[in-house]
Amino acid sequence: MTWWSDRLEETRLHVARPDALLMISLLGLVTGLLGGAVIVLFRFLVEGSQEALLPGSGPEGYELLAGWQRALLPLIGAVLLAALFRWGANGLYRLGVVHVIERMAHHQGHMTLRGSMLQFAGAAIAIVAGYSVGREGPHVHLGAATGSLLGQRLALPNNAIRTLVGCGAAAGIAASFNTPLAGVIFALEVVMLEYTVASFIPVILAAVSATLLANALLGAAPALNVPPLGLGSMGEMAYVVLLGILAGTVSVLFIEMTRGVARHTRMIPIWWRMLLAGVVTGAFGLAVPEVMGIGYDTVDLALHGGIAAGLLVVLLLAKLLATSVAIGMGVPGGVIGPVLFVGAMLGALLSQVGNLSNLGGQTDAGFYALLGMGAMMAASFQAPLAALMAMLELTHNPGVILPGMLAVVVAGLTASEVFRRESLFIEMLRDVDRQPSQRFSSQGLHRVGVASAMDERIVQVDRSLGTREARQLLDHHPTWLLVNGAERRPEVLMPAADLARYLESTPAPDEPQTIDLMDIPAQRLRVGPIHLQETLQQAMERFGADAEALYVERVTAPGIRRIYGVLTPEMLESAYG
């Protein structure tokens, strides 16, 4: 047991460094396997329940239900969700990708087991009950929480926990879509808000391991059955640009609708919101049953060009409304699936309208449905590269890259530059004043633990010590003296060189028997504690009037605190540089 404790202690100190690539990569691999297992379990539960409850084959047969069943099913789900949040949430009402980003921004990636269980049960109920929500957001939450809980269990520093959260998020997307590269990019673009080698490699390993596990247990079939698609001619690039502009505009409409619902219902208790969302979903189920559930069966029809233009308009508007109500009211489901649904309807509609108008020749509705999916995803989440990778991995067709690049860029620019909107997740966090900082300096400091920058050459001493004891202490060549105050807690940090100069400058006959370290000429810095887990960003926030320096500590046993080293602003600046 002592050997394990020693190795774990070495690991904690090692992964605090920004270059601890091998160890953090191994932890990312483990996170991918664990996160993939949780997501496979979730999919078995949800899809098995749907196949048992719904007529026909597969998990998307809501259209085959009788009208009263389509109205009743969301109401039953609403009662279950209301009970779950009423007695199980304990004040935790924000879940999914938004929750993960918030925990990364304000809690160093620390997530709770309660939140994971709430997300697992709540999303399963919402999806099976036919709410217009997706599974990918819950998958991101569950994967990220798996990495976070693993890091917390091992008491790893916060910079490592943040990386494991990104690994779990990538595992969630990869195991959901069978798109490992899109999962990696989504985790970096949306969740971690950074691109670095130190985070890129472990996130890749997590996505690969989760995908392999999901393929082994669920099969390697992609989430969508995409036929061979391609651009008819380069003259269609004008259509692609138009699609990007429309997708960017519709994404802003969707963001504003969702935020509006959230703002106007925020003061309503969460359990009443669940019941209201169930009533609205039931009404949509009666009128437009295709919008119930994730809707990948309808997306598949659009990709094969099997939906008429009039129905495409109805489905697009109905999905926008149903999803805005569900997400805005806090239903614990995802938004990625519905966004892809809307994009597919929009792209297919543009193609069919163009074909009917005979402008620019005949276009492939399925191809534009695919481009619309990528464009909506890019604009709604400000994740153009993740959207492009998703299109590429879904089709295995490099011909989609050129028009796909143009579509996602135009859509993203339309949303961000023309309408001045950030991603849906950031906008929802901004409404409650919880948006993350996107400053480069803040991101850089978050990636490094205090253990990698601290000076370990310290000696903890009492305020008064004998002359002989002082000389023996200096024989060990410490850099800093951590001087205890009341209750033997560190109070002041002073350079050991100042004590050495005092002893050298004091003639032997006048040398006192006892030295008061608070009275001799020396530089003294007020100190405060910081936990070994914390990052340089957290350390920077601690420096101020109450603490001119920090001592790094951790509780190793009940009532026992071990001090590992000290950190000054100069050390922090050097580490950042």
XYZ file of C-alpha atoms in Angstrom, residues 142-358:
217
model
C -21.354 11.513 -18.997
C -17.960 11.130 -20.671
C -16.628 14.366 -19.176
C -17.897 13.411 -15.723
C -16.165 10.036 -16.020
C -12.828 11.753 -16.615
C -13.455 14.291 -13.861
C -14.430 11.697 -11.270
C -11.412 9.567 -12.169
C -9.103 12.548 -11.684
C -10.756 13.496 -8.402
C -10.578 9.917 -7.143
C -6.828 9.895 -7.777
C -6.519 13.440 -6.306
C -4.775 14.620 -9.473
C -3.986 18.316 -9.933
C -6.670 20.414 -11.559
C -4.788 20.899 -14.807
C -4.849 17.100 -15.280
C -8.532 16.902 -14.330
C -9.353 19.533 -16.950
C -7.584 17.462 -19.609
C -9.441 14.307 -18.537
C -12.738 16.202 -18.834
C -11.809 16.977 -22.446
C -10.895 13.320 -22.985
C -14.279 12.226 -21.683
C -16.122 14.770 -23.836
C -14.331 13.476 -26.942
C -15.191 9.917 -25.947
C -18.850 10.928 -25.686
C -19.082 12.319 -29.222
C -16.920 9.561 -30.709
C -18.950 6.715 -29.185
C -22.223 8.398 -30.139
C -21.556 9.051 -33.856
C -18.696 6.609 -34.526
C -16.718 9.744 -35.445
C -13.546 9.799 -33.317
C -11.877 12.730 -35.062
C -14.991 14.896 -34.819
C -15.130 14.002 -31.128
C -11.566 15.189 -30.637
C -12.143 18.486 -32.415
C -15.445 19.111 -30.630
C -13.799 18.580 -27.249
C -10.998 20.994 -28.098
C -13.144 23.644 -29.855
C -16.193 23.671 -27.611
C -15.308 22.205 -24.205
C -11.620 22.953 -23.626
C -11.403 26.057 -25.871
C -7.785 25.298 -26.762
C -5.487 23.476 -29.180
C -2.249 22.189 -27.661
C -0.169 19.045 -28.132
C -0.409 18.350 -24.398
C -4.196 18.082 -24.669
C -4.502 16.863 -28.268
C -2.759 13.480 -27.830
C -4.617 12.239 -24.710
C -7.928 13.405 -26.188
C -7.206 11.418 -29.369
C -6.453 8.290 -27.346
C -9.686 8.729 -25.402
C -11.745 9.115 -28.586
C -10.115 6.095 -30.233
C -10.535 3.810 -27.214
C -14.190 4.851 -26.737
C -14.929 4.301 -30.436
C -13.320 0.851 -30.451
C -15.276 -0.176 -27.372
C -18.559 1.130 -28.821
C -17.876 -0.627 -32.135
C -17.138 -3.890 -30.359
C -20.355 -3.796 -28.310
C -22.776 -1.882 -30.562
C -21.358 -2.519 -34.015
C -19.410 -0.257 -36.334
C -22.412 1.069 -38.275
C -22.446 4.890 -38.437
C -25.198 6.864 -36.744
C -26.573 7.887 -40.152
C -26.863 5.920 -43.391
C -25.348 8.435 -45.793
C -25.519 7.526 -49.512
C -22.726 8.443 -51.956
C -23.020 12.204 -52.367
C -21.135 14.870 -54.253
C -21.178 18.306 -55.801
C -22.630 18.333 -59.310
C -20.455 21.164 -60.634
C -18.337 24.047 -59.388
C -21.170 26.339 -60.425
C -23.073 25.107 -57.379
C -20.662 26.906 -55.042
C -23.050 29.881 -55.092
C -25.693 27.570 -53.610
C -23.193 26.470 -50.958
C -22.528 30.092 -49.973
C -26.260 30.782 -49.811
C -26.751 27.677 -47.672
C -24.045 28.906 -45.292
C -25.753 32.294 -44.955
C -29.148 30.688 -44.357
C -27.738 28.199 -41.839
C -26.007 30.983 -39.926
C -29.236 32.974 -39.835
C -31.371 30.006 -38.750
C -28.823 29.097 -36.072
C -29.123 32.599 -34.602
C -32.906 32.270 -34.687
C -32.622 28.961 -32.832
C -30.237 30.429 -30.246
C -32.517 33.397 -29.599
C -35.621 31.221 -29.363
C -33.944 28.929 -26.839
C -32.620 31.841 -24.784
C -36.025 33.506 -24.882
C -37.769 30.421 -23.534
C -35.119 30.077 -20.827
C -35.423 33.731 -19.771
C -39.223 33.727 -19.611
C -39.506 30.446 -17.676
C -36.491 30.761 -15.368
C -38.590 31.728 -12.349
C -40.924 28.742 -12.751
C -39.908 25.748 -10.569
C -38.115 23.100 -12.586
C -40.744 20.410 -11.989
C -43.507 22.637 -13.408
C -41.289 23.406 -16.373
C -40.912 19.675 -17.060
C -44.690 19.247 -17.031
C -45.172 22.235 -19.344
C -42.525 20.934 -21.740
C -44.313 17.571 -21.739
C -47.593 19.202 -22.737
C -45.918 21.132 -25.586
C -44.085 18.033 -26.806
C -47.316 16.045 -26.745
C -48.998 18.700 -28.871
C -46.169 18.544 -31.419
C -46.383 14.752 -31.298
C -50.021 14.942 -32.355
C -49.423 17.417 -35.185
C -45.899 16.572 -36.443
C -44.775 13.210 -35.001
C -41.534 13.293 -37.048
C -40.041 15.827 -34.610
C -40.347 13.465 -31.641
C -37.106 11.960 -30.393
C -33.776 12.615 -32.046
C -35.247 12.204 -35.531
C -32.375 10.432 -37.267
C -34.877 8.377 -39.308
C -36.219 11.616 -40.794
C -32.672 12.912 -41.370
C -31.947 9.667 -43.220
C -34.932 10.317 -45.490
C -33.665 13.841 -46.208
C -30.209 12.514 -47.049
C -31.822 10.197 -49.597
C -33.939 13.011 -51.049
C -37.203 11.442 -49.864
C -39.037 14.446 -48.355
C -41.134 16.921 -50.318
C -40.445 20.653 -50.075
C -43.666 21.508 -48.237
C -43.039 18.898 -45.526
C -39.432 20.075 -45.193
C -40.688 23.554 -44.230
C -43.078 22.115 -41.647
C -40.434 19.835 -40.151
C -37.833 22.603 -39.986
C -40.113 25.031 -38.155
C -41.631 22.380 -35.879
C -38.218 21.037 -34.855
C -36.969 24.550 -34.101
C -39.961 25.254 -31.872
C -40.095 21.877 -30.124
C -36.365 21.858 -29.389
C -36.281 25.481 -28.223
C -39.067 24.759 -25.739
C -37.461 21.550 -24.448
C -33.924 22.909 -24.096
C -35.023 26.337 -22.896
C -37.124 24.790 -20.131
C -34.217 22.644 -18.970
C -35.141 19.181 -20.250
C -31.936 17.146 -19.656
C -31.299 16.233 -23.279
C -28.844 17.276 -25.943
C -29.095 19.814 -28.719
C -26.608 18.472 -31.283
C -29.023 15.931 -32.790
C -31.838 18.486 -33.268
C -29.387 20.976 -34.808
C -28.328 18.349 -37.347
C -32.006 17.634 -38.041
C -32.734 21.300 -38.737
C -29.639 21.608 -40.921
C -30.626 18.590 -42.974
C -34.139 19.972 -43.565
C -32.738 23.400 -44.482
C -30.191 22.031 -46.946
C -32.654 19.700 -48.638
C -35.205 22.524 -48.857
C -32.723 24.883 -50.524
C -31.834 22.219 -53.068
C -35.450 21.469 -53.910
C -36.370 25.149 -54.196
C -33.399 25.645 -56.527
C -34.422 22.652 -58.628
C -37.998 23.926 -58.919
C -36.775 27.367 -59.993
C -34.425 25.878 -62.617
